[in-house]
């Protein structure tokens, strides 16, 4: 042990990686965790710095019911193992790990489920957790990431307001209920999402997280879930019974199955970049300090949550790869949104992409191409937005288009292209081409990025709002407090039209299509820009409001339908965008327009012209030759023609105009 321990201590001082330690101990076996059969269960845990490891078996997931402690044997590369005969389905377990003079009880990092609050793992017969027909469950079709329209949703928010009409309030099962309505008889829940026409639901973290007490579910509690505890286990508070480990698995699978049956793919938000804290983390209890980056003896904190994990260490990288593959195969998850993705190194994100390609290349991988603070690895190795061109098949959120449209998320008063700020045309053009290189977009001179960062349009996740910061509607209420509600609705429509016509992958926060607000629970008349632990009254989707916002809802729905009907808006290759998309010159300030030609990407329309007017007054814009059918204007959006234009056209103040030409597909 002495020699190994020495190599370990030495390597931990180096932030670049673990070098000799990984060389000596990194384990690439597929058998870590509890490998269950009806006859016996094998247990394996990687703990090379431990002097003693044993397995504790329990009757239940909590309480005083230890039944047996079995010593484990160290084998190759620091892997400890033991076997237990018999059918252990439903048996709870932990590992006792002795390092130096300290013994810690840890949940298996590869635990497939746990008891209440994730304090003990549970051996589980995974096949017995499959809902009926799950073996026949298939992913809805998706050809390119640019065909996706992503709807970001917190499991609880969908149903926590009484107006949802959903029985399984705040649960995975709430996303299996069809036929639900609000008091006006308008669709809620999964029916609403399906009717809207999005292709993907992205659920906020739904693996086991720390801060909601699963033993007190009668007490109102809320958390976004960016405080991971057990990475391969569904969150217990979203199940109807957090005490029996098989229930949460079954119910989450039922959610995925129901969404798939309704034509919706399911992406999951994953937070491998940090743990809730260091001292209670099962990483730390199993192999102290190995899974975290340190600089000069201190824990690096690129997550701004007190620590950052070390994806550049072989076993952390393996852990992330194994975990996403597990979710993709066992739960049929269709995509992964990486929280603070730039905390991870490029090699890890490439490994994630390669491993998921083996499962299904249409599984999406994207994330936040930034960190929450200084990172211990060099920026050249981080999965930063600026480095996206080096990571094929992985995307990043475009804060460029986000802030270009509505103003900075860090300055509530700041406005954008839609809300009265001059000089934002470049940011909008930058977003329209999905952050890819384009001859007419030489650089974006806003305060963040100066050059294109996406090699392909599928790498740019275009959005205005997500769970973070003010909702789109609340932002407008603050930045444009002097404007009427009617004007702010025009701004909202213009913003959504930009997102849903641009090249790349459109994304929006659930409820944006219903002018969602997050009213502050503490400040009268205020808004909550960081609602991670705020009550349901702030976070919930208020379905009662739907009747009042149907106009906006129908506009989003129409834009989505238009996008789906026109593949020219979904080009998969940068070269196609360069060849087919041309910006108009000589337009007024705060007006951006472009035409896509050549039946781009197999579109039924020969040409599409899109014009955005950020000015309060109408803009007169000369159209390319011929007669154009109008499908989107300031009032309505859809696939059918609502009128024609020829020569010059007047684009109403604060609005979008989308016209098509040379198609039989437009209903007239
Ligand atoms: Ca939990």
XYZ file of C-alpha atoms and ligand atoms in Angstrom:
669
model
C 0.000 0.000 0.000
C 2.826 2.382 0.892
C 4.142 2.652 -2.606
C 0.711 3.076 -4.155
C -0.247 5.678 -1.592
C 2.884 7.633 -2.408
C 2.161 7.670 -6.128
C -1.347 8.783 -5.283
C -0.357 11.682 -3.036
C 2.179 12.903 -5.523
C -0.218 12.817 -8.425
C -2.949 14.642 -6.513
C -0.752 17.710 -6.355
C -0.835 18.031 -10.110
C -3.897 19.503 -11.682
C -2.998 18.384 -15.189
C -4.132 14.873 -14.533
C -3.229 11.958 -12.400
C -0.425 10.666 -14.572
C 1.277 7.759 -12.860
C -1.708 6.991 -10.681
C -4.051 6.553 -13.629
C -1.406 4.528 -15.396
C -1.198 2.188 -12.458
C -4.855 1.952 -11.495
C -7.312 3.184 -14.137
C -9.799 0.369 -14.704
C -11.763 -0.055 -17.916
C -13.987 -2.987 -16.911
C -17.732 -2.818 -17.494
C -18.574 -4.603 -14.264
C -18.347 -1.907 -11.589
C -21.341 -1.784 -9.264
C -23.751 -4.567 -8.342
C -24.123 -7.058 -11.163
C -27.392 -8.834 -10.511
C -28.672 -12.248 -11.507
C -31.392 -14.268 -9.799
C -28.768 -16.721 -8.551
C -26.178 -14.286 -7.201
C -24.993 -10.684 -7.201
C -21.393 -9.620 -7.742
C -20.151 -6.351 -6.242
C -17.141 -4.407 -7.536
C -15.884 -1.031 -6.432
C -12.816 0.865 -7.588
C -10.972 2.041 -4.479
C -7.220 1.728 -5.000
C -6.245 3.867 -2.012
C -8.318 1.870 0.485
C -6.691 -0.579 2.882
C -9.965 -2.363 3.562
C -13.389 -2.428 1.916
C -16.467 -4.353 2.967
C -20.059 -4.624 1.827
C -22.924 -3.808 4.160
C -26.300 -5.347 3.365
C -29.525 -3.850 4.734
C -33.168 -4.795 4.673
C -34.255 -1.228 3.955
C -32.998 2.015 2.496
C -32.868 3.675 5.892
C -33.022 2.758 9.569
C -31.309 0.231 11.814
C -31.543 -3.005 9.820
C -28.034 -4.134 8.874
C -28.172 -7.844 8.071
C -24.623 -8.684 7.070
C -21.158 -7.272 6.485
C -19.046 -9.060 3.899
C -15.323 -8.365 3.510
C -14.245 -7.568 -0.034
C -11.008 -8.599 -1.717
C -8.726 -6.304 -3.653
C -7.965 -7.481 -7.155
C -6.297 -5.913 -10.147
C -6.046 -2.129 -10.448
C -7.539 -1.371 -7.080
C -10.898 -3.032 -7.731
C -12.443 -4.625 -4.646
C -15.004 -7.364 -5.098
C -17.225 -9.934 -3.443
C -20.168 -12.115 -4.347
C -23.357 -12.978 -2.542
C -25.428 -16.019 -3.465
C -29.199 -15.814 -3.780
C -31.723 -13.380 -5.233
C -30.764 -9.967 -3.855
C -33.357 -7.922 -5.748
C -34.523 -5.249 -3.297
C -31.593 -5.622 -0.885
C -30.006 -2.311 0.145
C -26.247 -1.906 0.425
C -23.317 0.397 1.058
C -19.534 0.063 1.091
C -17.357 0.595 4.145
C -14.145 2.093 2.835
C -11.114 2.361 5.112
C -8.463 4.844 4.050
C -5.641 5.435 6.498
C -7.293 5.535 9.897
C -10.651 6.721 8.590
C -13.592 4.522 7.593
C -16.429 5.981 5.530
C -19.733 4.474 4.485
C -20.387 5.225 0.838
C -23.136 4.525 -1.636
C -21.882 2.670 -4.701
C -21.030 5.251 -7.385
C -22.568 2.802 -9.833
C -25.728 2.217 -7.757
C -28.747 1.823 -10.050
C -31.181 2.929 -7.411
C -31.323 3.844 -3.751
C -33.595 4.047 -0.764
C -35.066 7.284 0.523
C -32.777 10.300 0.167
C -30.146 8.291 -1.657
C -28.325 7.139 1.468
C -28.097 3.442 0.525
C -27.861 1.728 -2.826
C -30.267 -1.041 -3.760
C -29.629 -4.175 -5.773
C -32.243 -4.215 -8.478
C -33.495 -6.526 -11.188
C -33.677 -3.847 -13.862
C -35.801 -5.931 -16.209
C -38.484 -6.128 -13.541
C -38.625 -2.306 -13.480
C -39.562 -2.017 -17.162
C -43.115 -0.829 -17.756
C -45.173 -2.971 -20.083
C -44.071 -2.545 -23.671
C -40.803 -0.803 -22.765
C -38.833 -3.293 -24.817
C -40.776 -2.036 -27.852
C -40.292 1.629 -26.949
C -38.563 3.540 -29.746
C -37.183 7.020 -30.102
C -39.325 9.310 -32.298
C -37.573 10.013 -35.599
C -34.842 12.630 -35.737
C -32.509 13.065 -38.700
C -30.409 16.077 -37.738
C -30.048 18.049 -34.506
C -31.250 21.076 -36.482
C -34.632 19.324 -36.790
C -35.074 19.553 -33.023
C -37.188 22.104 -31.175
C -36.335 21.826 -27.481
C -38.716 22.624 -24.613
C -36.968 22.970 -21.246
C -39.105 21.721 -18.392
C -38.823 21.101 -14.661
C -40.740 17.917 -13.794
C -42.480 19.542 -10.863
C -43.344 22.847 -12.549
C -45.576 21.179 -15.105
C -48.118 19.998 -12.572
C -47.513 21.763 -9.258
C -50.153 24.429 -9.841
C -53.669 23.208 -9.120
C -54.814 24.544 -12.497
C -52.902 21.784 -14.327
C -55.646 19.251 -13.722
C -52.888 16.659 -13.402
C -53.327 14.017 -10.689
C -49.704 13.057 -10.072
C -48.653 16.514 -8.946
C -44.925 17.130 -9.211
C -44.149 13.584 -10.286
C -42.650 11.775 -13.266
C -46.121 10.288 -13.700
C -47.523 13.780 -14.222
C -45.802 13.579 -17.598
C -47.709 10.422 -18.501
C -51.191 11.910 -18.056
C -52.998 12.747 -21.263
C -56.399 14.379 -21.612
C -55.752 16.868 -18.804
C -57.212 20.365 -19.018
C -57.475 23.586 -17.067
C -60.777 25.040 -15.867
C -61.433 26.478 -19.334
C -61.085 23.070 -20.908
C -57.765 23.983 -22.538
C -55.112 21.285 -22.784
C -52.428 21.122 -20.105
C -49.400 18.907 -19.508
C -48.269 16.478 -22.153
C -51.215 17.273 -24.463
C -50.261 20.935 -24.447
C -46.639 20.122 -25.267
C -47.609 17.775 -28.091
C -50.040 20.316 -29.537
C -47.364 23.004 -29.436
C -45.310 20.859 -31.779
C -41.902 20.783 -30.101
C -39.797 17.690 -30.748
C -37.847 17.390 -27.486
C -38.626 17.901 -23.843
C -35.467 18.691 -21.895
C -36.003 17.864 -18.256
C -34.071 19.694 -15.569
C -31.855 17.397 -13.445
C -33.833 14.275 -12.665
C -31.166 12.028 -11.182
C -31.024 11.903 -7.399
C -30.174 15.286 -5.926
C -29.557 16.318 -2.353
C -31.659 19.222 -1.180
C -35.249 18.047 -1.336
C -35.951 15.823 1.682
C -37.614 12.745 0.224
C -38.841 11.764 3.690
C -40.945 14.943 3.952
C -42.809 15.110 0.688
C -45.926 16.444 2.425
C -43.951 19.597 3.148
C -43.775 21.851 0.087
C -40.213 21.785 -1.212
C -38.616 22.787 -4.463
C -35.217 22.676 -6.065
C -33.999 22.835 -9.640
C -31.733 19.879 -8.849
C -28.239 21.185 -9.607
C -26.995 19.505 -6.429
C -26.216 15.966 -7.532
C -26.002 13.089 -5.093
C -26.423 9.800 -7.003
C -25.792 10.200 -10.708
C -27.312 6.964 -11.949
C -30.481 7.009 -9.859
C -33.726 8.889 -10.553
C -34.689 11.604 -8.066
C -36.886 10.111 -5.348
C -39.128 13.132 -4.826
C -40.392 12.743 -8.403
C -41.556 9.198 -7.639
C -44.686 8.218 -5.762
C -42.614 6.126 -3.323
C -39.001 7.137 -2.639
C -38.588 4.318 -0.082
C -38.641 1.468 -2.577
C -35.863 1.830 -5.095
C -37.602 0.080 -7.965
C -40.516 2.549 -8.005
C -38.536 5.596 -9.092
C -36.959 3.629 -11.934
C -40.271 2.294 -13.175
C -41.969 5.685 -13.014
C -39.204 7.538 -14.806
C -39.271 4.914 -17.547
C -43.025 5.349 -17.799
C -42.465 9.064 -18.293
C -39.990 8.481 -21.121
C -42.285 5.894 -22.678
C -45.298 8.231 -22.546
C -43.350 11.103 -24.074
C -42.060 8.831 -26.822
C -45.584 7.609 -27.533
C -46.580 11.238 -27.949
C -43.812 11.834 -30.467
C -41.549 13.646 -28.033
C -37.908 12.879 -27.385
C -36.472 13.332 -23.911
C -33.203 15.105 -23.200
C -31.836 15.172 -19.684
C -29.901 17.907 -17.944
C -26.761 16.365 -16.426
C -24.521 17.957 -13.833
C -21.283 16.006 -13.674
C -19.225 19.163 -13.210
C -19.588 19.334 -9.438
C -21.119 17.587 -6.445
C -23.378 19.101 -3.795
C -20.375 19.305 -1.493
C -17.071 17.472 -1.092
C -17.238 15.965 2.370
C -20.505 14.050 1.892
C -19.813 13.074 -1.691
C -19.552 9.380 -2.439
C -16.726 10.169 -4.836
C -14.771 11.620 -1.941
C -15.604 8.798 0.454
C -14.552 6.160 -2.060
C -11.310 7.636 -3.433
C -10.531 10.888 -1.580
C -9.550 13.822 -3.781
C -9.256 11.695 -6.919
C -12.476 12.947 -8.508
C -11.854 16.652 -7.848
C -9.373 19.100 -9.275
C -7.037 20.879 -6.919
C -4.655 23.729 -7.498
C -1.937 24.422 -4.971
C -3.586 22.161 -2.414
C -6.966 23.903 -2.695
C -10.056 22.656 -4.448
C -10.610 24.431 -7.713
C -14.143 25.803 -8.087
C -15.090 26.371 -11.712
C -18.677 25.435 -10.848
C -19.075 28.223 -8.263
C -20.569 25.507 -6.057
C -17.438 24.811 -4.021
C -15.698 22.247 -6.210
C -15.161 20.986 -9.725
C -14.855 17.395 -10.824
C -11.832 16.128 -12.727
C -12.987 14.776 -16.082
C -9.349 14.756 -17.161
C -8.743 11.951 -14.649
C -9.343 8.590 -16.281
C -11.923 7.246 -13.866
C -13.978 10.459 -13.758
C -14.051 10.496 -17.551
C -15.082 6.854 -17.567
C -17.732 7.618 -14.977
C -19.328 10.336 -17.103
C -19.219 8.190 -20.244
C -20.609 5.122 -18.455
C -23.367 7.213 -16.900
C -24.703 8.796 -20.093
C -24.568 5.464 -21.897
C -26.526 3.918 -19.034
C -29.253 6.592 -19.204
C -29.406 6.313 -22.985
C -29.736 2.528 -22.964
C -31.616 1.706 -19.763
C -34.014 4.693 -19.816
C -33.952 5.443 -23.557
C -32.924 9.054 -22.898
C -32.474 10.876 -26.210
C -30.032 13.618 -25.383
C -27.885 15.240 -22.738
C -27.566 18.880 -21.782
C -24.298 19.326 -19.892
C -24.367 21.854 -17.113
C -21.228 24.041 -17.143
C -19.829 21.858 -19.890
C -16.604 23.857 -20.078
C -15.597 22.449 -16.689
C -15.105 19.228 -18.646
C -12.190 18.749 -20.969
C -12.546 18.376 -24.725
C -11.331 14.765 -24.648
C -14.142 13.816 -22.299
C -16.833 15.410 -24.449
C -15.407 13.636 -27.492
C -15.506 10.376 -25.554
C -19.138 11.052 -24.581
C -20.041 11.706 -28.228
C -18.239 8.581 -29.439
C -19.855 6.352 -26.817
C -23.349 7.684 -27.554
C -22.772 7.272 -31.291
C -22.434 3.567 -30.547
C -25.890 3.635 -28.939
C -27.584 5.939 -31.470
C -25.956 8.824 -33.343
C -29.179 10.857 -33.157
C -28.749 11.274 -29.386
C -28.057 14.954 -28.814
C -25.121 16.284 -26.797
C -24.856 19.969 -25.959
C -24.250 22.178 -22.996
C -23.218 25.407 -21.448
C -19.951 26.325 -23.147
C -18.736 28.242 -20.147
C -17.799 27.755 -16.486
C -18.916 29.425 -13.278
C -15.383 30.477 -12.358
C -11.682 29.812 -12.925
C -11.015 26.258 -14.015
C -7.948 24.187 -13.167
C -7.380 22.998 -16.730
C -6.141 25.337 -19.471
C -8.826 27.025 -21.577
C -7.418 25.325 -24.670
C -8.507 21.976 -23.186
C -11.915 23.045 -21.912
C -15.174 22.298 -23.747
C -15.727 26.038 -24.109
C -18.081 27.530 -26.655
C -15.011 28.990 -28.339
C -13.620 25.455 -28.758
C -16.811 23.889 -30.146
C -15.392 23.590 -33.659
C -12.977 21.009 -32.235
C -15.777 18.823 -30.808
C -17.816 17.306 -33.627
C -21.415 16.565 -32.788
C -21.489 18.524 -29.549
C -23.332 21.832 -29.260
C -23.330 24.878 -27.017
C -25.873 27.472 -25.973
C -25.677 30.702 -27.941
C -25.625 33.475 -25.388
C -24.822 35.641 -28.405
C -28.286 35.380 -29.907
C -29.873 35.339 -26.446
C -28.416 38.670 -25.404
C -28.596 40.105 -28.914
C -32.340 39.618 -28.947
C -33.316 40.801 -25.493
C -30.245 42.308 -23.806
C -27.835 41.056 -21.184
C -29.041 38.566 -18.605
C -26.776 40.244 -16.095
C -28.269 43.715 -16.458
C -32.019 43.655 -16.042
C -32.490 47.054 -17.689
C -30.412 46.231 -20.752
C -32.398 45.955 -23.961
C -31.766 44.090 -27.199
C -32.730 44.099 -30.872
C -36.414 43.472 -30.168
C -36.726 45.877 -27.273
C -35.276 49.122 -28.544
C -31.494 48.889 -28.482
C -29.668 50.163 -31.557
C -26.728 48.444 -33.174
C -27.685 44.838 -32.515
C -28.042 43.798 -36.163
C -24.705 41.973 -36.173
C -25.689 39.865 -33.201
C -28.921 38.900 -34.922
C -27.154 37.999 -38.178
C -24.642 36.005 -36.132
C -27.517 34.061 -34.621
C -29.379 33.596 -37.905
C -26.463 31.598 -39.341
C -26.220 29.538 -36.148
C -22.842 30.964 -35.135
C -21.275 29.339 -38.204
C -18.825 31.117 -40.497
C -20.617 33.107 -43.195
C -19.105 35.611 -45.668
C -21.625 38.303 -44.705
C -21.113 37.831 -40.972
C -17.404 38.533 -40.608
C -17.608 39.169 -36.898
C -20.066 39.881 -34.196
C -19.013 42.977 -32.336
C -21.174 42.693 -29.299
C -19.440 42.427 -25.961
C -18.885 38.678 -25.971
C -17.775 36.960 -29.108
C -15.953 38.259 -32.107
C -16.030 35.301 -34.455
C -18.093 32.282 -35.383
C -17.665 29.337 -33.043
C -19.858 26.599 -34.497
C -18.394 24.439 -37.246
C -21.889 23.182 -38.086
C -25.282 24.769 -37.354
C -26.363 21.808 -35.209
C -23.816 22.980 -32.653
C -25.613 26.231 -31.898
C -28.440 26.015 -29.370
C -30.423 29.202 -30.022
C -32.498 30.547 -27.179
C -33.915 33.574 -25.447
C -34.750 32.123 -22.052
C -34.086 29.073 -19.907
C -34.547 28.261 -16.210
C -31.726 30.641 -15.293
C -32.283 34.383 -14.980
C -35.507 36.280 -15.632
C -38.157 34.685 -17.812
C -38.465 36.323 -21.224
C -41.707 38.011 -20.180
C -40.309 39.255 -16.838
C -37.189 40.582 -18.541
C -39.383 42.653 -20.858
C -41.424 43.872 -17.896
C -38.241 45.315 -16.393
C -36.287 46.446 -19.464
C -39.386 47.913 -21.116
C -41.480 48.950 -18.129
C -42.720 52.045 -19.971
C -44.025 50.089 -22.929
C -47.556 48.757 -23.018
C -48.310 45.087 -22.576
C -49.373 45.005 -26.212
C -45.958 46.303 -27.289
C -44.159 43.797 -25.084
C -46.175 41.008 -26.648
C -44.980 42.231 -30.048
C -41.408 42.049 -28.733
C -42.012 38.537 -27.446
C -43.368 37.471 -30.823
C -40.468 39.022 -32.710
C -37.965 37.307 -30.417
C -39.567 33.909 -30.837
C -39.717 34.416 -34.604
C -35.965 35.034 -34.673
C -35.231 31.888 -32.632
C -37.598 29.658 -34.580
C -36.444 30.721 -38.042
C -32.696 30.819 -37.378
C -30.284 28.090 -38.428
C -29.241 25.895 -35.527
C -31.305 24.329 -32.775
C -34.172 26.349 -31.257
C -34.730 26.034 -27.523
C -37.035 27.725 -25.039
C -38.112 27.499 -21.442
C -41.462 25.822 -20.856
C -44.165 28.425 -20.623
C -42.334 31.034 -22.685
C -45.135 30.415 -25.183
C -47.610 31.504 -22.479
C -45.750 34.605 -21.282
C -44.552 32.717 -18.226
C -43.668 34.831 -15.236
C -41.876 33.923 -12.029
C -43.361 36.299 -9.485
C -41.172 36.852 -6.465
C -42.395 35.128 -3.307
C -40.765 37.777 -1.139
C -40.914 41.093 -2.996
C -44.386 42.377 -3.855
C -44.584 43.011 -7.585
C -41.037 41.725 -8.118
C -39.687 38.887 -10.218
C -37.468 35.969 -9.281
C -34.372 35.674 -11.471
C -32.841 32.765 -9.543
C -35.752 30.570 -8.518
C -33.684 27.422 -7.833
C -35.185 26.938 -4.376
C -38.242 29.196 -4.602
C -41.736 27.924 -3.869
C -44.150 26.446 -6.387
C -46.053 29.725 -6.428
C -43.053 31.226 -8.206
C -41.945 28.295 -10.325
C -45.105 26.540 -11.400
C -46.649 26.875 -14.827
C -49.947 28.714 -14.306
C -52.318 26.894 -16.608
C -55.207 29.118 -15.592
C -53.539 31.896 -17.599
C -53.599 29.961 -20.856
C -56.891 31.392 -22.129
C -55.501 34.924 -21.771
C -52.355 34.170 -23.752
C -53.726 32.016 -26.549
C -52.641 34.545 -29.152
C -48.983 34.175 -28.142
C -49.366 30.420 -27.774
C -50.782 30.113 -31.288
C -47.946 32.265 -32.618
C -45.302 29.940 -31.156
C -47.229 26.952 -32.423
C -47.434 28.486 -35.896
C -43.727 29.282 -35.980
C -42.872 25.723 -34.966
C -45.171 24.347 -37.653
C -43.573 26.640 -40.228
C -40.090 25.531 -39.176
C -41.084 21.885 -39.435
C -42.610 22.452 -42.879
C -39.511 24.182 -44.245
C -36.255 22.287 -44.204
C -34.468 25.409 -45.485
C -34.609 26.696 -41.911
C -32.945 23.504 -40.706
C -29.853 23.227 -42.863
C -27.438 20.674 -41.447
C -24.275 21.865 -43.166
C -22.472 25.176 -42.885
C -21.596 25.008 -46.581
C -25.318 24.877 -47.412
C -25.970 28.003 -45.367
C -23.093 29.800 -47.086
C -24.382 28.744 -50.491
C -28.083 29.417 -49.979
C -28.554 32.163 -47.382
C -27.922 35.769 -48.412
C -28.502 38.814 -46.241
C -30.172 41.844 -47.773
C -28.124 45.008 -48.003
C -29.197 48.629 -47.732
C -31.868 48.142 -45.066
C -32.785 50.668 -42.395
C -31.029 50.547 -39.046
C -32.484 47.860 -36.734
C -33.817 45.884 -39.683
C -32.322 42.536 -40.672
C -33.454 40.543 -43.684
C -32.292 37.566 -45.696
C -33.356 35.196 -48.424
C -32.725 31.461 -48.600
C -32.748 30.144 -52.171
C -32.397 26.956 -54.215
C -34.943 24.753 -52.405
C -32.278 24.656 -49.710
C -31.945 21.395 -47.809
C -34.709 19.892 -49.943
C -37.308 22.505 -49.032
C -40.549 22.468 -51.025
C -40.268 26.250 -51.303
C -37.807 27.573 -53.818
C -37.152 30.675 -51.751
C -37.871 31.988 -48.261
C -37.421 35.610 -47.227
C -37.288 36.568 -43.564
C -37.315 40.154 -42.306
C -37.049 41.375 -38.721
C -37.870 44.959 -37.836
C -36.722 46.063 -34.387
C -37.923 49.630 -34.848
C -41.152 50.948 -33.387
C -42.185 52.193 -36.840
C -42.853 50.204 -39.988
C -39.949 49.600 -42.357
C -40.252 49.556 -46.125
C -38.195 46.723 -47.580
C -37.668 45.898 -51.270
C -38.367 42.228 -51.944
C -36.553 40.003 -54.416
C -38.447 39.643 -57.705
C -41.763 37.871 -57.992
C -44.845 37.300 -55.925
C -44.406 36.159 -52.323
C -46.814 34.346 -50.021
C -46.833 35.703 -46.460
C -46.840 32.983 -43.778
C -45.682 34.937 -40.734
C -46.366 38.558 -39.866
C -46.824 40.611 -36.703
C -50.131 38.960 -35.875
C -50.033 35.392 -37.036
C -47.674 32.549 -37.851
C -48.251 29.275 -39.642
C -47.787 27.253 -42.790
C -50.676 28.762 -44.751
C -50.510 31.958 -46.769
C -52.259 34.950 -45.205
C -51.616 37.267 -48.135
C -49.179 38.141 -50.899
C -46.520 40.780 -51.455
C -44.569 41.982 -54.449
C -42.051 44.739 -55.093
C -41.717 46.440 -51.741
C -43.294 45.407 -48.511
C -44.064 47.256 -45.315
C -42.873 45.376 -42.231
C -44.814 46.550 -39.195
C -42.897 48.011 -36.259
C -41.434 45.393 -33.870
C -42.341 42.403 -35.979
C -41.205 39.598 -38.215
C -42.307 38.956 -41.765
C -41.691 35.573 -43.367
C -42.539 34.989 -47.024
C -42.173 32.034 -49.349
C -42.045 31.645 -53.078
C -42.198 28.805 -55.552
C -43.976 26.159 -53.590
C -47.095 24.090 -53.874
C -46.990 23.337 -50.198
C -48.398 26.667 -49.032
C -52.164 26.643 -48.634
C -53.607 29.798 -50.126
Ca -32.945 13.107 -3.733
